[in-house]
CSV table of C-alpha atoms in Angstrom, one decimal:
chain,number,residue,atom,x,y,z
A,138,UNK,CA,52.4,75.2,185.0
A,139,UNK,CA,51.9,75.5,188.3
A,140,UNK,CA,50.9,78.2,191.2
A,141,UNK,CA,51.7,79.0,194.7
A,142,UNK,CA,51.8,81.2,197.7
A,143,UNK,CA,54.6,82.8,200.1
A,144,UNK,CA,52.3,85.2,201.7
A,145,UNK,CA,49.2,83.4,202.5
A,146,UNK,CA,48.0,84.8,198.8
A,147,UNK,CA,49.1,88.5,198.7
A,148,UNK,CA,51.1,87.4,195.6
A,149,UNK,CA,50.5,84.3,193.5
A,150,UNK,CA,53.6,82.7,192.3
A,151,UNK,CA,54.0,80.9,188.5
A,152,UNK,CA,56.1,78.3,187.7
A,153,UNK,CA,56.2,76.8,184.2
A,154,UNK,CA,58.8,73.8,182.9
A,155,UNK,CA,59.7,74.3,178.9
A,156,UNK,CA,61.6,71.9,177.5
A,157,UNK,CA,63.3,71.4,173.9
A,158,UNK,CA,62.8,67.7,173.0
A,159,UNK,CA,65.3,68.6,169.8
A,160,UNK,CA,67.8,69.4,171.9
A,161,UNK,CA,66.8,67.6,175.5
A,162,UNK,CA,67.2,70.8,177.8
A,163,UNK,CA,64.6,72.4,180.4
A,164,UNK,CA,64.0,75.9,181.3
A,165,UNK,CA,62.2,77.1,184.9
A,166,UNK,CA,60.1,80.1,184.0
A,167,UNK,CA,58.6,81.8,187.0
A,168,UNK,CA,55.3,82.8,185.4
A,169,UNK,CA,51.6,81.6,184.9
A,170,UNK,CA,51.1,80.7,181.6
A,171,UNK,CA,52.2,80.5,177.9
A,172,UNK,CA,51.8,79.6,174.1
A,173,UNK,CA,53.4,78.7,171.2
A,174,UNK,CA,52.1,79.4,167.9
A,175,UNK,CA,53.6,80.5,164.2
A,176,UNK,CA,52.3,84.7,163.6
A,177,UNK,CA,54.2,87.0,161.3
A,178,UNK,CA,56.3,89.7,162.6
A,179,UNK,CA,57.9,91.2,159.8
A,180,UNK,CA,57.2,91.8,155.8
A,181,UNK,CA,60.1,89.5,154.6
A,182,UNK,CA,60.0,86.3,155.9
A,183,UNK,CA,57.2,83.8,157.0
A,184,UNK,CA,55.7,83.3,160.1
A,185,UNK,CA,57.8,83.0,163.1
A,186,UNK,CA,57.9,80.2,165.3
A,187,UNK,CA,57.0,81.7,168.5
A,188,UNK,CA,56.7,81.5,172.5
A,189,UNK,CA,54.6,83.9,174.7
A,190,UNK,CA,54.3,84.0,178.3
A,191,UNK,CA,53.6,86.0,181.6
A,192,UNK,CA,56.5,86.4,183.8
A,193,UNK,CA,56.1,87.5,188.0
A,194,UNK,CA,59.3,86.6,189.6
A,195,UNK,CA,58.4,85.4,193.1
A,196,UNK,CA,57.0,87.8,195.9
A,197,UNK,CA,56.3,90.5,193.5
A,198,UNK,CA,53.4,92.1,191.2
A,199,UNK,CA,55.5,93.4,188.4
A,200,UNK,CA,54.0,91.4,185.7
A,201,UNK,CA,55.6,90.7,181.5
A,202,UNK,CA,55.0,89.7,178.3
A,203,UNK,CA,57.6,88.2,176.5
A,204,UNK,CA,57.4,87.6,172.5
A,205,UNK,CA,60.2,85.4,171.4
A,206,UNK,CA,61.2,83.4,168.1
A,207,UNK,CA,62.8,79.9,169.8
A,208,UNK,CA,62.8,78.3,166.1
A,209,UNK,CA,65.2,80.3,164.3
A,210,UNK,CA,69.3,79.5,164.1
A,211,UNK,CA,71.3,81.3,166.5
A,212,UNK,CA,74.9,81.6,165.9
A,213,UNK,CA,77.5,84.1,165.4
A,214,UNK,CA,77.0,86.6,162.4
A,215,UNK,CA,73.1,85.2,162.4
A,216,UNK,CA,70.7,88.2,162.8
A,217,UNK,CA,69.3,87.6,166.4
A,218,UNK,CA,65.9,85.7,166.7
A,219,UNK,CA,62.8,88.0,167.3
A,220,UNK,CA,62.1,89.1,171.1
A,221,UNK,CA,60.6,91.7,172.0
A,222,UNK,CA,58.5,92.5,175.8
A,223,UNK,CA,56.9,94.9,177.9
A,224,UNK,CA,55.7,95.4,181.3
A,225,UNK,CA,51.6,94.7,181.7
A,226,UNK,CA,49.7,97.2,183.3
A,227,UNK,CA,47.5,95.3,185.4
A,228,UNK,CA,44.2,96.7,187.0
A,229,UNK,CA,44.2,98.4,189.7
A,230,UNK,CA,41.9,96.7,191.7
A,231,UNK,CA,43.3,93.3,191.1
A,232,UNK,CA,47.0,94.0,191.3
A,233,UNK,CA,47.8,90.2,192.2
A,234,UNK,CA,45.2,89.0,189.5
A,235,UNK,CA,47.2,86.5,187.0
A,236,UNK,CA,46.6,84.4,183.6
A,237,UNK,CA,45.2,81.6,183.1
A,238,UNK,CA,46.2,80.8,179.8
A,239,UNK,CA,47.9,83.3,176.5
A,240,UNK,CA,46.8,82.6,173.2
A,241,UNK,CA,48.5,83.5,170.7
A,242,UNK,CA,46.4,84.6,167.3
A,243,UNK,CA,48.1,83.2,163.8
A,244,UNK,CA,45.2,84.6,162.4
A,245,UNK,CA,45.0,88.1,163.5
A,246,UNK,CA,48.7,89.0,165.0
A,247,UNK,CA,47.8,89.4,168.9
A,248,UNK,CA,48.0,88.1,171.5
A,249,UNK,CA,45.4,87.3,174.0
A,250,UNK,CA,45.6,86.7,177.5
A,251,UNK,CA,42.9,85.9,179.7
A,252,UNK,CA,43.0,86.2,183.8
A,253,UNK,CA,41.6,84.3,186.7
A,254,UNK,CA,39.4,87.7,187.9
A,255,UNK,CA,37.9,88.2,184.7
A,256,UNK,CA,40.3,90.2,182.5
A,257,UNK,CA,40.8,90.1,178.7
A,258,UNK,CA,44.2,91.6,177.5
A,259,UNK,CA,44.8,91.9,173.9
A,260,UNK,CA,48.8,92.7,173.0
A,261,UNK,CA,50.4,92.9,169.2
A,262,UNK,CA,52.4,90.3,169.3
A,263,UNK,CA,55.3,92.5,166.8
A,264,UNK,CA,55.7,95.1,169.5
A,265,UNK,CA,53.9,93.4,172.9
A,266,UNK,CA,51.8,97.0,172.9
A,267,UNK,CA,48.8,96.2,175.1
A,268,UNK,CA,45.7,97.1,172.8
A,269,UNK,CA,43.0,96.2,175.2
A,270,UNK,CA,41.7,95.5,178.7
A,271,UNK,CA,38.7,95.2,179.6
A,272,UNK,CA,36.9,93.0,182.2
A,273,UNK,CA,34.6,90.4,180.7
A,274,UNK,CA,33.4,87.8,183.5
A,275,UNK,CA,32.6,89.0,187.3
A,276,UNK,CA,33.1,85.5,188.0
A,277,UNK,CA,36.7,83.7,188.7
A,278,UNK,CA,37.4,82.2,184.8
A,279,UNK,CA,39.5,78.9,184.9
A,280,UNK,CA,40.1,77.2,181.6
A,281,UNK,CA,40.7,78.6,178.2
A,282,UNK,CA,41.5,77.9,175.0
A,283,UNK,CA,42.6,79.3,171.4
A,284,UNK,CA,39.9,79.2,168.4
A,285,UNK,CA,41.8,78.4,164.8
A,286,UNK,CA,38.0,79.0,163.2
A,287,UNK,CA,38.0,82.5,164.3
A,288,UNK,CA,41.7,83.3,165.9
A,289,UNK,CA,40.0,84.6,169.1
A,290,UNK,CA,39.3,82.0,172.4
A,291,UNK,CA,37.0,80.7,174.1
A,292,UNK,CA,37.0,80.7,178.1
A,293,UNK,CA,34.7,79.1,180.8
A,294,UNK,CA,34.2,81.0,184.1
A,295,UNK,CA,33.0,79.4,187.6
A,296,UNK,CA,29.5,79.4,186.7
A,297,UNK,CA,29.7,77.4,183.8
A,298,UNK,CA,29.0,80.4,181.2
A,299,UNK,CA,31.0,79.7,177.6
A,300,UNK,CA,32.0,83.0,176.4
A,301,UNK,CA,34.2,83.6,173.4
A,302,UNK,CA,35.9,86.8,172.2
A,303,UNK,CA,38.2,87.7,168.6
A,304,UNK,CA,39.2,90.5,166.8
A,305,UNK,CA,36.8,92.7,165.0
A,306,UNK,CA,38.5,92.7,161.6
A,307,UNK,CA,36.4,95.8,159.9
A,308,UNK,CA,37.7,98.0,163.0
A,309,UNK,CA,40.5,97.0,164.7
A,310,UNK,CA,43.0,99.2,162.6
A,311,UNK,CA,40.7,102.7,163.2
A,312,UNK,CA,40.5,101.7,167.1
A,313,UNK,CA,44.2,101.4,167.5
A,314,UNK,CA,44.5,105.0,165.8
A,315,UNK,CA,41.6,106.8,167.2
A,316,UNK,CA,41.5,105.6,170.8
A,317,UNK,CA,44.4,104.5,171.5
A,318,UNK,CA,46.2,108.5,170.8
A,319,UNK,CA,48.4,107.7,174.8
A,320,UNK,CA,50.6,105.0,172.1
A,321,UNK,CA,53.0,107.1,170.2
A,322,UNK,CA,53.6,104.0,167.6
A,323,UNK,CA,49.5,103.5,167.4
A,324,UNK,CA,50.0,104.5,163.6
A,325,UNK,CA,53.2,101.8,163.0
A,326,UNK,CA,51.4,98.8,164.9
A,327,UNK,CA,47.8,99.7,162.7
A,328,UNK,CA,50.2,99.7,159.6
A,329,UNK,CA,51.6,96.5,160.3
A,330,UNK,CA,48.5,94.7,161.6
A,331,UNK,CA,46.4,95.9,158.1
A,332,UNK,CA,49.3,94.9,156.0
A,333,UNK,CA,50.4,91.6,157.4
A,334,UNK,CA,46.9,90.5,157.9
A,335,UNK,CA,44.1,92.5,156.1
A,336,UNK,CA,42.4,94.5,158.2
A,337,UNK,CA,40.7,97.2,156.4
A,338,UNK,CA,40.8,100.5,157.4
A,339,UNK,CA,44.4,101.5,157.0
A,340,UNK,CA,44.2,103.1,153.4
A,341,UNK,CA,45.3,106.5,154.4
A,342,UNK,CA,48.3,105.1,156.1
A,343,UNK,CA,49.4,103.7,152.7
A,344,UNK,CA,50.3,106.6,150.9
């Protein structure tokens, strides 16, 4: 991955190389940052193989997620690989603010994605509904990585601080449904996330 500027850092461009050793092919991705990892996204078959990343095409602020399976046979009369994505909503007061690395939980289903001005996005990784954001450094964060212990990360920001953030098991399902009322599927996604991975809460939605 690797960034840029066309406007004397208005905009900061992306640029990512993936490449399929298995098949020996590259792809140019104008974005900042991505992940692989293997997260459930249905109730009939295992975990998925998946890819994540941001996407800003050059000279512009629109800013996507993009879920995708890039392990499962394609071919014709093959069900189409999982992809799903949506359009972040970045802060307002840092419209140019960018990732500097996704994580993607196998632990916990979400994605996380943490920003160079401080910003934690959380997303479902079945749906790419943003659950969270929420600023948690006032100082420029630069390196980050994913925790298998606890299926959060851990990020380091200019000043040296280590800070680490994951999903709160006992009450991620009743946050989705009680403050997050502005998502019409809040109920589906805190089904799915209790079912596929255990979060409590969701016993009334089971009936």
């Amino acid at each position: 991955t690797g960034i840029s500027t066309q406007d004397q850092g208005k905009t900061i461009d992306g640029n990512m190389q993936l490449y399929s050793v298995e098949k020996k092919q590259q792809q140019l991705l104008e974005g900042h940052a991505g992940c692989f990892g293997n997260v459930l996204t249905n109730d009939t078959e295992g975990p998925a193989g998946l890819f994540a990343f941001q996407e800003r095409k050059q000279g512009t602020t629109t800013t996507k997620l993009h879920i995708m399976d890039v392990t499962k046979a394609r071919g014709e009369g093959i069900p189409p690989p999982f992809k799903v994505n949506s359009e972040i909503q970045m802060p307002p007061d840092a419209p140019s603010d960018f990732a500097v690395a996704l994580h993607l939980s196998e632990k916990h289903g979400v994605v996380f994605m943490v920003t160079k001005a401080g910003f934690l996005f959380i997303f479902d990784v079945a749906s790419a509904t943003m659950l969270v954001r929420t600023k948690v450094s006032q100082e420029t964060i630069f390196i980050s990585t994913y925790s298998a212990l606890s299926g959060g990360c851990i990020f380091v920001n200019r000043k040296g601080a280590v800070m680490s953030v994951k999903v709160n098991e006992p009450s991620i399902v009743n946050y989705i449904n009680n403050n997050l009322v502005q998502l019409p599927n809040r109920q589906e996604i805190a089904f799915n996330l209790a079912k596929r991975f255990g979060f409590p809460g969701a016993d009334e939605l089971f009936q």
